[in-house]
Short mmCIF file of C-alpha atoms in Angstrom, two decimals:
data_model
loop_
_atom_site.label_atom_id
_atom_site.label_comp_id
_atom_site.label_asym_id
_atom_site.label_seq_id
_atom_site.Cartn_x
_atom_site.Cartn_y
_atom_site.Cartn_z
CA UNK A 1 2.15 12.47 12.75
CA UNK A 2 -0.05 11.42 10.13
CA UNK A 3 -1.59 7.65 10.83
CA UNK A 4 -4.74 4.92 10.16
CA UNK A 5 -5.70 2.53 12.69
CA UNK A 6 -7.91 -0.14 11.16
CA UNK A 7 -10.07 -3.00 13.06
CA UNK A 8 -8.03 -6.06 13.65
CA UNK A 9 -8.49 -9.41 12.20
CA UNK A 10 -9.09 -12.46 10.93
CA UNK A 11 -13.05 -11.54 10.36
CA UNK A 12 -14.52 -14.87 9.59
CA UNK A 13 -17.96 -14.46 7.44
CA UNK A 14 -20.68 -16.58 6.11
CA UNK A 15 -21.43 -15.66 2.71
CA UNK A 16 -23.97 -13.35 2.00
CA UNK A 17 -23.28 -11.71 5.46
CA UNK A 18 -23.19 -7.80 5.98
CA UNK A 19 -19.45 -6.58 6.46
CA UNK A 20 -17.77 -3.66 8.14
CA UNK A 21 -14.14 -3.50 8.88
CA UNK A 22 -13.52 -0.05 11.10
CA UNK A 23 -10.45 2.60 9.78
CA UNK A 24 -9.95 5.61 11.59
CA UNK A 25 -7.35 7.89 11.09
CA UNK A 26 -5.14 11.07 12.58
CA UNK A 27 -3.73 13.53 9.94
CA UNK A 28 -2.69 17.25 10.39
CA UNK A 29 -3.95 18.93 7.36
CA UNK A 30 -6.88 17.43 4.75
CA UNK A 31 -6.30 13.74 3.88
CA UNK A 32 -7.43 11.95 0.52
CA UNK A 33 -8.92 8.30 2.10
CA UNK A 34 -8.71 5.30 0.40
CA UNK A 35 -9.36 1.17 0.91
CA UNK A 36 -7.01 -0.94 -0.91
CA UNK A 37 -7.58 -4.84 -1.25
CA UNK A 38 -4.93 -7.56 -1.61
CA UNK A 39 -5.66 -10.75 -2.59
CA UNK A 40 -3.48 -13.94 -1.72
CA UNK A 41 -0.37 -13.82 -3.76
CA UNK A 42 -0.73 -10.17 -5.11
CA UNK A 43 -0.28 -6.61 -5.06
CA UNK A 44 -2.34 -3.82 -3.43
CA UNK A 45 -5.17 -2.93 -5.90
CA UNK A 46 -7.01 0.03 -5.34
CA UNK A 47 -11.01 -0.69 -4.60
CA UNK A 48 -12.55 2.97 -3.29
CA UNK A 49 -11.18 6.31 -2.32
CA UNK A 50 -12.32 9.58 -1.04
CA UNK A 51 -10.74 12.60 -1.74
CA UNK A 52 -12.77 15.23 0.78
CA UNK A 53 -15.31 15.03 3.42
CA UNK A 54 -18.62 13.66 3.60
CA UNK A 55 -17.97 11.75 0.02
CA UNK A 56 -17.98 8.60 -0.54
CA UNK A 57 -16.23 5.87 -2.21
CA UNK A 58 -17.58 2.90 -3.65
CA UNK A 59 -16.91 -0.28 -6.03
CA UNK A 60 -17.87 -3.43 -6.48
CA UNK A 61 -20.47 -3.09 -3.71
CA UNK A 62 -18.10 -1.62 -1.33
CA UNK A 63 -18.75 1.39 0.22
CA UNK A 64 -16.82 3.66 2.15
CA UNK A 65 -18.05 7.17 3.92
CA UNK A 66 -15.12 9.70 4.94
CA UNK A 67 -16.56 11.12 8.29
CA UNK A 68 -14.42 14.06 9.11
CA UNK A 69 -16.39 14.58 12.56
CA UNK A 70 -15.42 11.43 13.47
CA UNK A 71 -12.18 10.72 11.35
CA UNK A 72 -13.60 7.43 10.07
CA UNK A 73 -13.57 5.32 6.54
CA UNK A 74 -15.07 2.17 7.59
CA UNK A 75 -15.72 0.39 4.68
CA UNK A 76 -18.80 -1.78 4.20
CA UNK A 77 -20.93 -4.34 2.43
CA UNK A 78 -24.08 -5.49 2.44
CA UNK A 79 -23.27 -9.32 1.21
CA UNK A 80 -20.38 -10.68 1.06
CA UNK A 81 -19.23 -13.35 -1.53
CA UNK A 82 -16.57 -15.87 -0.89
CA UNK A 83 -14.49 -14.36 -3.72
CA UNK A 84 -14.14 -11.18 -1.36
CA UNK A 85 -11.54 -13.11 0.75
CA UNK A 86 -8.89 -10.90 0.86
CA UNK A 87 -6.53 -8.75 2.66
CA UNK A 88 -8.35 -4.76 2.90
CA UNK A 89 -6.06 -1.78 3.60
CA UNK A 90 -6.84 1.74 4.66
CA UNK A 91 -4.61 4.31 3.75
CA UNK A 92 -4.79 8.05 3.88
CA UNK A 93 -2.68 10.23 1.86
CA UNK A 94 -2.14 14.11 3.42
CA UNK A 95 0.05 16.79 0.68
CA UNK A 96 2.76 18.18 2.49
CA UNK A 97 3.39 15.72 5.34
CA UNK A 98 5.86 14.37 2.72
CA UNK A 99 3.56 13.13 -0.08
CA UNK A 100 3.31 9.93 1.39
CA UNK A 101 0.84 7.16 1.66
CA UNK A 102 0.00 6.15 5.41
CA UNK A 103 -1.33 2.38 5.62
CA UNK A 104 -3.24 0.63 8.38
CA UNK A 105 -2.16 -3.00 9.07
CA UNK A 106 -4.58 -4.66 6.84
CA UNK A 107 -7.88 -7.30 8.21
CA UNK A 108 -7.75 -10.17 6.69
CA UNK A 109 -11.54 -11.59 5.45
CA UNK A 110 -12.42 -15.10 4.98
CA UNK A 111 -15.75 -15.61 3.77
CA UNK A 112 -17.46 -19.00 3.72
CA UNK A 113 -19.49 -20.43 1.39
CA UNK B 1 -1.01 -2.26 -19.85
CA UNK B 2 1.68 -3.23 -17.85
CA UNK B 3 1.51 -0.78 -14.73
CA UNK B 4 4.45 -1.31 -11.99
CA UNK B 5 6.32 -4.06 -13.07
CA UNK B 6 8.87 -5.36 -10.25
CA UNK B 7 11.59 -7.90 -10.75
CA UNK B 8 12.71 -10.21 -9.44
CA UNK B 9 9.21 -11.89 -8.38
CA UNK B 10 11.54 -13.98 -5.95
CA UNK B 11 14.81 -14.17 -4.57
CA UNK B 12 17.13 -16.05 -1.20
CA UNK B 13 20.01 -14.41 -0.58
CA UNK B 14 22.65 -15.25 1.97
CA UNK B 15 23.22 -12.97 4.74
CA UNK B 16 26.00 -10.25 3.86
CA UNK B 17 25.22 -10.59 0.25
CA UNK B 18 23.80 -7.19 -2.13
CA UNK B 19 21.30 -6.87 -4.42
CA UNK B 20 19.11 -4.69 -6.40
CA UNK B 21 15.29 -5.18 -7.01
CA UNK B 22 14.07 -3.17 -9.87
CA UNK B 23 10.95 -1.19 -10.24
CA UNK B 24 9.55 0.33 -13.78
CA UNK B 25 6.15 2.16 -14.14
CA UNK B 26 4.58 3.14 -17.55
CA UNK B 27 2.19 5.83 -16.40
CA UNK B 28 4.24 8.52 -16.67
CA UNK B 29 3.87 9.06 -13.27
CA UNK B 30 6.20 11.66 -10.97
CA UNK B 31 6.15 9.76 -7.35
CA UNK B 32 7.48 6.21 -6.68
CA UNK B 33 7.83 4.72 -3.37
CA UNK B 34 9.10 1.12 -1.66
CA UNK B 35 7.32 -0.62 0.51
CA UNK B 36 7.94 -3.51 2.85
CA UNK B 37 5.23 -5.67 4.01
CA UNK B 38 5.79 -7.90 7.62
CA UNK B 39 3.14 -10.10 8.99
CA UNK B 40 0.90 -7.83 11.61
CA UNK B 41 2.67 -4.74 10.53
CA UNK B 42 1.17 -3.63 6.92
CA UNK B 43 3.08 -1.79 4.53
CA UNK B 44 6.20 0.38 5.69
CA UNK B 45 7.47 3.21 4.02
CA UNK B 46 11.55 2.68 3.21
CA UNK B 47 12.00 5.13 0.86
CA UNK B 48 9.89 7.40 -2.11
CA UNK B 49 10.69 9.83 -4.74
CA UNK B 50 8.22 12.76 -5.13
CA UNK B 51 9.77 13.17 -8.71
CA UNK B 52 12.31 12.61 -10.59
CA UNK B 53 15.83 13.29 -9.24
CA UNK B 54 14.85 13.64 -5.47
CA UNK B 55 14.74 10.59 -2.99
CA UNK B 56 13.53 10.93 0.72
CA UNK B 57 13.96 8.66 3.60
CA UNK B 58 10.82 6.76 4.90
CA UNK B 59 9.81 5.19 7.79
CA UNK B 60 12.69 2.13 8.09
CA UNK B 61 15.29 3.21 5.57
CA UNK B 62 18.12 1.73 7.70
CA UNK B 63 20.19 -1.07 5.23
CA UNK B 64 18.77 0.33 1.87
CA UNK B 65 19.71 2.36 -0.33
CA UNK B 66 17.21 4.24 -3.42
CA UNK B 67 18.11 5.06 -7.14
CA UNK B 68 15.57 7.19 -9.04
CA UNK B 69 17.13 5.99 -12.86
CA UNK B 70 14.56 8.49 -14.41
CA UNK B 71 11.08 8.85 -14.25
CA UNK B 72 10.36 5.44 -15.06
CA UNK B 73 13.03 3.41 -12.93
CA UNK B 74 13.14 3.44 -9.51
CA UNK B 75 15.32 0.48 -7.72
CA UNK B 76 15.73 -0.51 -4.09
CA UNK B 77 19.53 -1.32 -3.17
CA UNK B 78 20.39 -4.20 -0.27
CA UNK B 79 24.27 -3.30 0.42
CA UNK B 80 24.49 -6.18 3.31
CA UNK B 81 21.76 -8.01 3.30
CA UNK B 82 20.96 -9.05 7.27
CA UNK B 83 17.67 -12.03 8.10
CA UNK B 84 15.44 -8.79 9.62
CA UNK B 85 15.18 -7.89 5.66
CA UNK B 86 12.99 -10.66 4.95
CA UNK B 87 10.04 -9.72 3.71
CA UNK B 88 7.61 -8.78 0.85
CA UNK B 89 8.72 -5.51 -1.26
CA UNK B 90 6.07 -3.81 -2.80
CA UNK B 91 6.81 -0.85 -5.18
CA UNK B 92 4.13 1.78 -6.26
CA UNK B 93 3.55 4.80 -8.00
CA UNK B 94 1.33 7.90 -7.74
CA UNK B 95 0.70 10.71 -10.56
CA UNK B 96 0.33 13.29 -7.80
CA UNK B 97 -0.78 13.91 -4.20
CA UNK B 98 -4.14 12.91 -3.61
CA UNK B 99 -4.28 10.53 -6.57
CA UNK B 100 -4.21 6.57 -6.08
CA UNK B 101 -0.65 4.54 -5.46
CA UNK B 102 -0.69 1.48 -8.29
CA UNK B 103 1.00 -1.13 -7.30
CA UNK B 104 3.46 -3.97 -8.59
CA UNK B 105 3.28 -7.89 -7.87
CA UNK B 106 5.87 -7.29 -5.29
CA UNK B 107 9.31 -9.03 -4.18
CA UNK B 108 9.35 -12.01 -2.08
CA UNK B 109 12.57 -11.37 -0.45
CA UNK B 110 14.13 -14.48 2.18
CA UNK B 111 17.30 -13.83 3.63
CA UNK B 112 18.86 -16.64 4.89
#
């Protein structure tokens, strides 16, 4: 079945530090991609998303490149502030595997001034 | 622009006891879904609603029960609750496939 794996956590960063946090997924037919973030006390909130391959995603100096070669979304940055602490999410969403939303198991980030 | 608005924000219940969390979206969206969120586990499907008048079982639907009220509504049903249902609900909403899930402040659920 359909399914994201993303990097484990807690990442611990100084600020101003270059991030990557590693999603790869397994889906059966053409998946949209997408990061969510969660900050303390909150819902998901959407932050990038990539509907087909090679495209990619960015906000708020994230970035994210869905590689469908290597079934990856690893989302980056190239300097990270301390109000990016948060909770980030991968999630794929594939049409007719029951229009559902898959979800890794969310990295928490704790940046540092 | 109020989104996914969930109620209640928090809520103890004793074990054996029911209750219904509510969900409301004003997007005019056709899918809803419930979520639960457990520490090291990330968000599990219970149940979603690919439009109005149809519900379909998700990943852990065991103890709950779905209404879809009408577009709009969408409410998550604890006949018994039991400790394992302790958790953060999260309820979301999608216009279509391949579109973005929006999602309310969630449910802070202790069962005690």
């Amino acid at each position: 079945g359909d399914s994201v794996t993303q990097m484990e956590g807690p990442v611990t960063l100084s600020e101003e530090a270059f991030l990557t946090i590693n999603c790869t997924y397994t889906a059966t037919g053409y998946p949209s991609l997408f990061w969510y973030v969660q900050y303390p006390g909150e819902g998901l909130q959407l932050l990038l998303k990539a509907t087909k391959a090679d495209d990619k995603g960015s906000n708020k100096g994230f970035e994210a490149t869905y590689r469908k070669e290597t079934t990856s979304f690893h989302l980056e940055k190239g300097s990270v502030q301390v109000s990016d602490s948060a909770v980030y999410f991968c999630a794929l969403f594939a049409a007719g595997t029951g229009n559902q939303f898959y979800f890794g198991t969310g990295t928490s980030l704790t940046v540092i001034p | 622009n109020a989104g996914v608005t969930q109620t209640p924000k928090f809520q103890v219940l004793k074990t054996g006891q029911s209750m219904t969390l509510q969900c409301a979206q004003d997007m005019n969206h056709n899918s809803m879904y419930w979520y639960r969120q457990d520490p090291g586990m990330g968000l599990r499907l219970i149940y979603y609603s690919a439009s109005e008048g149809t519900t379909d079982k998700g990943e852990v639907p065991n103890g709950y029960n779905v209404s879809r009220l009408n577009k709009r509504e969408f409410s998550l049903r604890l006949e018994s609750a039991a400790p394992s249902q302790t958790s953060v609900y999260f309820c979301a909403s999608s216009e279509s496939q391949n579109t973005e899930a929006f999602f309310g402040q969630g449910t802070r659920l202790t069962v005690v």
